[in-house]
Amino acid sequence: MANSPAWTRKEGKNPKGGLNAKGRASYKGGTLKAPVKSGDNPRRASFLARMGCMPGPERKPNGEPTRLLLSLQAWGASSKSDAKAKAAAISKRNKGKK
């Protein structure tokens, strides 16, 4: 198992959601950048729109947040519905800037 990339193992995952620097560095599909926690960055809008539509629960049966919710929180959203709303608002503001 030591031959698998860090992003697939616990050592490459951030306990607060998403991947840590080691996990992002081990991803061979391209260069992954750190989460954008605030602002009107188009990457943030795209991520929030995609993850806001992901299937599955936000919390485990015991009440703990799932990796999905932790990732959303790392990008500045409190829930899937909040992520969709923020993505729409960011996209609207970015279109107004052009």
mmCIF file of the C-alpha atoms, coordinates in Angstrom:
data_MODEL
# 
_entry.id   MODEL 
# 
loop_
_atom_site.group_PDB 
_atom_site.id 
_atom_site.type_symbol 
_atom_site.label_atom_id 
_atom_site.label_alt_id 
_atom_site.label_comp_id 
_atom_site.label_asym_id 
_atom_site.label_entity_id 
_atom_site.label_seq_id 
_atom_site.pdbx_PDB_ins_code 
_atom_site.Cartn_x 
_atom_site.Cartn_y 
_atom_site.Cartn_z 
_atom_site.occupancy 
_atom_site.B_iso_or_equiv 
_atom_site.pdbx_formal_charge 
_atom_site.auth_seq_id 
_atom_site.auth_comp_id 
_atom_site.auth_asym_id 
_atom_site.auth_atom_id 
_atom_site.pdbx_PDB_model_num 
ATOM 1  C CA . MET A 1 1  ? 0.000   0.000  0.000   1.00 0.00 ? 1  MET A CA 1 
ATOM 2  C CA . ALA A 1 2  ? 2.995   2.310  0.422   1.00 0.00 ? 2  ALA A CA 1 
ATOM 3  C CA . ASN A 1 3  ? 3.233   2.495  -3.383  1.00 0.00 ? 3  ASN A CA 1 
ATOM 4  C CA . SER A 1 4  ? -0.128  4.239  -3.740  1.00 0.00 ? 4  SER A CA 1 
ATOM 5  C CA . PRO A 1 5  ? -0.081  8.042  -4.031  1.00 0.00 ? 5  PRO A CA 1 
ATOM 6  C CA . ALA A 1 6  ? -0.477  10.068 -0.839  1.00 0.00 ? 6  ALA A CA 1 
ATOM 7  C CA . TRP A 1 7  ? -3.740  11.697 -2.008  1.00 0.00 ? 7  TRP A CA 1 
ATOM 8  C CA . THR A 1 8  ? -5.429  8.273  -1.806  1.00 0.00 ? 8  THR A CA 1 
ATOM 9  C CA . ARG A 1 9  ? -4.192  7.607  1.740   1.00 0.00 ? 9  ARG A CA 1 
ATOM 10 C CA . LYS A 1 10 ? -4.857  9.249  5.085   1.00 0.00 ? 10 LYS A CA 1 
ATOM 11 C CA . GLU A 1 11 ? -1.441  10.936 5.156   1.00 0.00 ? 11 GLU A CA 1 
ATOM 12 C CA . GLY A 1 12 ? -2.369  13.018 2.090   1.00 0.00 ? 12 GLY A CA 1 
ATOM 13 C CA . LYS A 1 13 ? -5.752  14.153 3.396   1.00 0.00 ? 13 LYS A CA 1 
ATOM 14 C CA . ASN A 1 14 ? -6.334  17.209 5.536   1.00 0.00 ? 14 ASN A CA 1 
ATOM 15 C CA . PRO A 1 15 ? -8.450  16.351 8.600   1.00 0.00 ? 15 PRO A CA 1 
ATOM 16 C CA . LYS A 1 16 ? -10.302 19.650 8.107   1.00 0.00 ? 16 LYS A CA 1 
ATOM 17 C CA . GLY A 1 17 ? -11.283 18.727 4.530   1.00 0.00 ? 17 GLY A CA 1 
ATOM 18 C CA . GLY A 1 18 ? -9.621  18.360 1.160   1.00 0.00 ? 18 GLY A CA 1 
ATOM 19 C CA . LEU A 1 19 ? -5.992  17.449 0.618   1.00 0.00 ? 19 LEU A CA 1 
ATOM 20 C CA . ASN A 1 20 ? -2.902  18.683 2.393   1.00 0.00 ? 20 ASN A CA 1 
ATOM 21 C CA . ALA A 1 21 ? 0.268   19.824 0.585   1.00 0.00 ? 21 ALA A CA 1 
ATOM 22 C CA . LYS A 1 22 ? 1.655   16.274 0.433   1.00 0.00 ? 22 LYS A CA 1 
ATOM 23 C CA . GLY A 1 23 ? -1.592  14.974 -1.057  1.00 0.00 ? 23 GLY A CA 1 
ATOM 24 C CA . ARG A 1 24 ? -1.724  17.732 -3.681  1.00 0.00 ? 24 ARG A CA 1 
ATOM 25 C CA . ALA A 1 25 ? 1.932   17.109 -4.607  1.00 0.00 ? 25 ALA A CA 1 
ATOM 26 C CA . SER A 1 26 ? 1.349   13.366 -5.082  1.00 0.00 ? 26 SER A CA 1 
ATOM 27 C CA . TYR A 1 27 ? -1.499  13.848 -7.589  1.00 0.00 ? 27 TYR A CA 1 
ATOM 28 C CA . LYS A 1 28 ? -0.123  12.984 -11.044 1.00 0.00 ? 28 LYS A CA 1 
ATOM 29 C CA . GLY A 1 29 ? -3.086  14.194 -13.131 1.00 0.00 ? 29 GLY A CA 1 
ATOM 30 C CA . GLY A 1 30 ? -1.821  17.764 -13.019 1.00 0.00 ? 30 GLY A CA 1 
ATOM 31 C CA . THR A 1 31 ? -0.943  20.451 -10.522 1.00 0.00 ? 31 THR A CA 1 
ATOM 32 C CA . LEU A 1 32 ? -3.512  20.876 -7.787  1.00 0.00 ? 32 LEU A CA 1 
ATOM 33 C CA . LYS A 1 33 ? -3.708  24.244 -6.097  1.00 0.00 ? 33 LYS A CA 1 
ATOM 34 C CA . ALA A 1 34 ? -4.726  24.950 -2.514  1.00 0.00 ? 34 ALA A CA 1 
ATOM 35 C CA . PRO A 1 35 ? -8.373  25.819 -1.750  1.00 0.00 ? 35 PRO A CA 1 
ATOM 36 C CA . VAL A 1 36 ? -9.539  29.412 -2.265  1.00 0.00 ? 36 VAL A CA 1 
ATOM 37 C CA . LYS A 1 37 ? -11.366 30.190 0.964   1.00 0.00 ? 37 LYS A CA 1 
ATOM 38 C CA . SER A 1 38 ? -12.766 33.595 0.063   1.00 0.00 ? 38 SER A CA 1 
ATOM 39 C CA . GLY A 1 39 ? -13.121 36.122 -2.721  1.00 0.00 ? 39 GLY A CA 1 
ATOM 40 C CA . ASP A 1 40 ? -14.538 35.983 -6.232  1.00 0.00 ? 40 ASP A CA 1 
ATOM 41 C CA . ASN A 1 41 ? -12.039 33.564 -7.769  1.00 0.00 ? 41 ASN A CA 1 
ATOM 42 C CA . PRO A 1 42 ? -13.613 31.638 -10.703 1.00 0.00 ? 42 PRO A CA 1 
ATOM 43 C CA . ARG A 1 43 ? -11.976 28.427 -9.391  1.00 0.00 ? 43 ARG A CA 1 
ATOM 44 C CA . ARG A 1 44 ? -13.895 28.837 -6.158  1.00 0.00 ? 44 ARG A CA 1 
ATOM 45 C CA . ALA A 1 45 ? -17.187 29.365 -7.979  1.00 0.00 ? 45 ALA A CA 1 
ATOM 46 C CA . SER A 1 46 ? -16.597 26.290 -10.137 1.00 0.00 ? 46 SER A CA 1 
ATOM 47 C CA . PHE A 1 47 ? -15.674 24.090 -7.177  1.00 0.00 ? 47 PHE A CA 1 
ATOM 48 C CA . LEU A 1 48 ? -18.648 25.204 -5.096  1.00 0.00 ? 48 LEU A CA 1 
ATOM 49 C CA . ALA A 1 49 ? -21.053 24.667 -8.004  1.00 0.00 ? 49 ALA A CA 1 
ATOM 50 C CA . ARG A 1 50 ? -19.729 21.131 -8.645  1.00 0.00 ? 50 ARG A CA 1 
ATOM 51 C CA . MET A 1 51 ? -19.578 20.054 -5.016  1.00 0.00 ? 51 MET A CA 1 
ATOM 52 C CA . GLY A 1 52 ? -22.948 21.622 -4.183  1.00 0.00 ? 52 GLY A CA 1 
ATOM 53 C CA . CYS A 1 53 ? -24.563 19.150 -6.597  1.00 0.00 ? 53 CYS A CA 1 
ATOM 54 C CA . MET A 1 54 ? -22.730 16.053 -5.369  1.00 0.00 ? 54 MET A CA 1 
ATOM 55 C CA . PRO A 1 55 ? -24.938 13.186 -4.205  1.00 0.00 ? 55 PRO A CA 1 
ATOM 56 C CA . GLY A 1 56 ? -24.712 11.858 -0.705  1.00 0.00 ? 56 GLY A CA 1 
ATOM 57 C CA . PRO A 1 57 ? -25.219 13.091 2.839   1.00 0.00 ? 57 PRO A CA 1 
ATOM 58 C CA . GLU A 1 58 ? -23.380 15.956 4.502   1.00 0.00 ? 58 GLU A CA 1 
ATOM 59 C CA . ARG A 1 59 ? -23.206 14.122 7.809   1.00 0.00 ? 59 ARG A CA 1 
ATOM 60 C CA . LYS A 1 60 ? -22.583 10.521 8.833   1.00 0.00 ? 60 LYS A CA 1 
ATOM 61 C CA . PRO A 1 61 ? -25.258 8.694  10.878  1.00 0.00 ? 61 PRO A CA 1 
ATOM 62 C CA . ASN A 1 62 ? -23.324 9.479  14.072  1.00 0.00 ? 62 ASN A CA 1 
ATOM 63 C CA . GLY A 1 63 ? -23.476 13.235 13.291  1.00 0.00 ? 63 GLY A CA 1 
ATOM 64 C CA . GLU A 1 64 ? -19.884 13.704 12.138  1.00 0.00 ? 64 GLU A CA 1 
ATOM 65 C CA . PRO A 1 65 ? -19.366 15.666 8.912   1.00 0.00 ? 65 PRO A CA 1 
ATOM 66 C CA . THR A 1 66 ? -18.505 13.680 5.769   1.00 0.00 ? 66 THR A CA 1 
ATOM 67 C CA . ARG A 1 67 ? -15.464 14.465 3.597   1.00 0.00 ? 67 ARG A CA 1 
ATOM 68 C CA . LEU A 1 68 ? -17.854 16.312 1.268   1.00 0.00 ? 68 LEU A CA 1 
ATOM 69 C CA . LEU A 1 69 ? -18.956 18.739 3.972   1.00 0.00 ? 69 LEU A CA 1 
ATOM 70 C CA . LEU A 1 70 ? -15.386 19.165 5.221   1.00 0.00 ? 70 LEU A CA 1 
ATOM 71 C CA . SER A 1 71 ? -14.263 20.078 1.691   1.00 0.00 ? 71 SER A CA 1 
ATOM 72 C CA . LEU A 1 72 ? -17.094 22.563 1.306   1.00 0.00 ? 72 LEU A CA 1 
ATOM 73 C CA . GLN A 1 73 ? -16.147 24.149 4.609   1.00 0.00 ? 73 GLN A CA 1 
ATOM 74 C CA . ALA A 1 74 ? -12.503 24.367 3.496   1.00 0.00 ? 74 ALA A CA 1 
ATOM 75 C CA . TRP A 1 75 ? -13.692 26.395 0.482   1.00 0.00 ? 75 TRP A CA 1 
ATOM 76 C CA . GLY A 1 76 ? -15.884 28.679 2.604   1.00 0.00 ? 76 GLY A CA 1 
ATOM 77 C CA . ALA A 1 77 ? -19.353 27.112 2.359   1.00 0.00 ? 77 ALA A CA 1 
ATOM 78 C CA . SER A 1 78 ? -21.362 25.734 5.256   1.00 0.00 ? 78 SER A CA 1 
ATOM 79 C CA . SER A 1 79 ? -23.554 23.281 3.293   1.00 0.00 ? 79 SER A CA 1 
ATOM 80 C CA . LYS A 1 80 ? -24.385 22.069 -0.218  1.00 0.00 ? 80 LYS A CA 1 
ATOM 81 C CA . SER A 1 81 ? -27.189 24.617 -0.569  1.00 0.00 ? 81 SER A CA 1 
ATOM 82 C CA . ASP A 1 82 ? -24.886 27.390 0.668   1.00 0.00 ? 82 ASP A CA 1 
ATOM 83 C CA . ALA A 1 83 ? -22.263 26.261 -1.880  1.00 0.00 ? 83 ALA A CA 1 
ATOM 84 C CA . LYS A 1 84 ? -24.765 26.517 -4.750  1.00 0.00 ? 84 LYS A CA 1 
ATOM 85 C CA . ALA A 1 85 ? -25.862 29.982 -3.638  1.00 0.00 ? 85 ALA A CA 1 
ATOM 86 C CA . LYS A 1 86 ? -22.293 31.236 -3.227  1.00 0.00 ? 86 LYS A CA 1 
ATOM 87 C CA . ALA A 1 87 ? -21.282 29.821 -6.616  1.00 0.00 ? 87 ALA A CA 1 
ATOM 88 C CA . ALA A 1 88 ? -24.173 31.618 -8.310  1.00 0.00 ? 88 ALA A CA 1 
ATOM 89 C CA . ALA A 1 89 ? -23.379 34.891 -6.529  1.00 0.00 ? 89 ALA A CA 1 
ATOM 90 C CA . ILE A 1 90 ? -19.663 34.711 -7.376  1.00 0.00 ? 90 ILE A CA 1 
ATOM 91 C CA . SER A 1 91 ? -20.420 33.916 -11.026 1.00 0.00 ? 91 SER A CA 1 
ATOM 92 C CA . LYS A 1 92 ? -22.890 36.823 -11.220 1.00 0.00 ? 92 LYS A CA 1 
ATOM 93 C CA . ARG A 1 93 ? -20.345 39.255 -9.748  1.00 0.00 ? 93 ARG A CA 1 
ATOM 94 C CA . ASN A 1 94 ? -17.608 37.989 -12.082 1.00 0.00 ? 94 ASN A CA 1 
ATOM 95 C CA . LYS A 1 95 ? -19.855 38.485 -15.153 1.00 0.00 ? 95 LYS A CA 1 
ATOM 96 C CA . GLY A 1 96 ? -20.492 42.066 -14.039 1.00 0.00 ? 96 GLY A CA 1 
ATOM 97 C CA . LYS A 1 97 ? -16.744 42.780 -13.919 1.00 0.00 ? 97 LYS A CA 1 
ATOM 98 C CA . LYS A 1 98 ? -16.198 41.996 -17.630 1.00 0.00 ? 98 LYS A CA 1 
# 
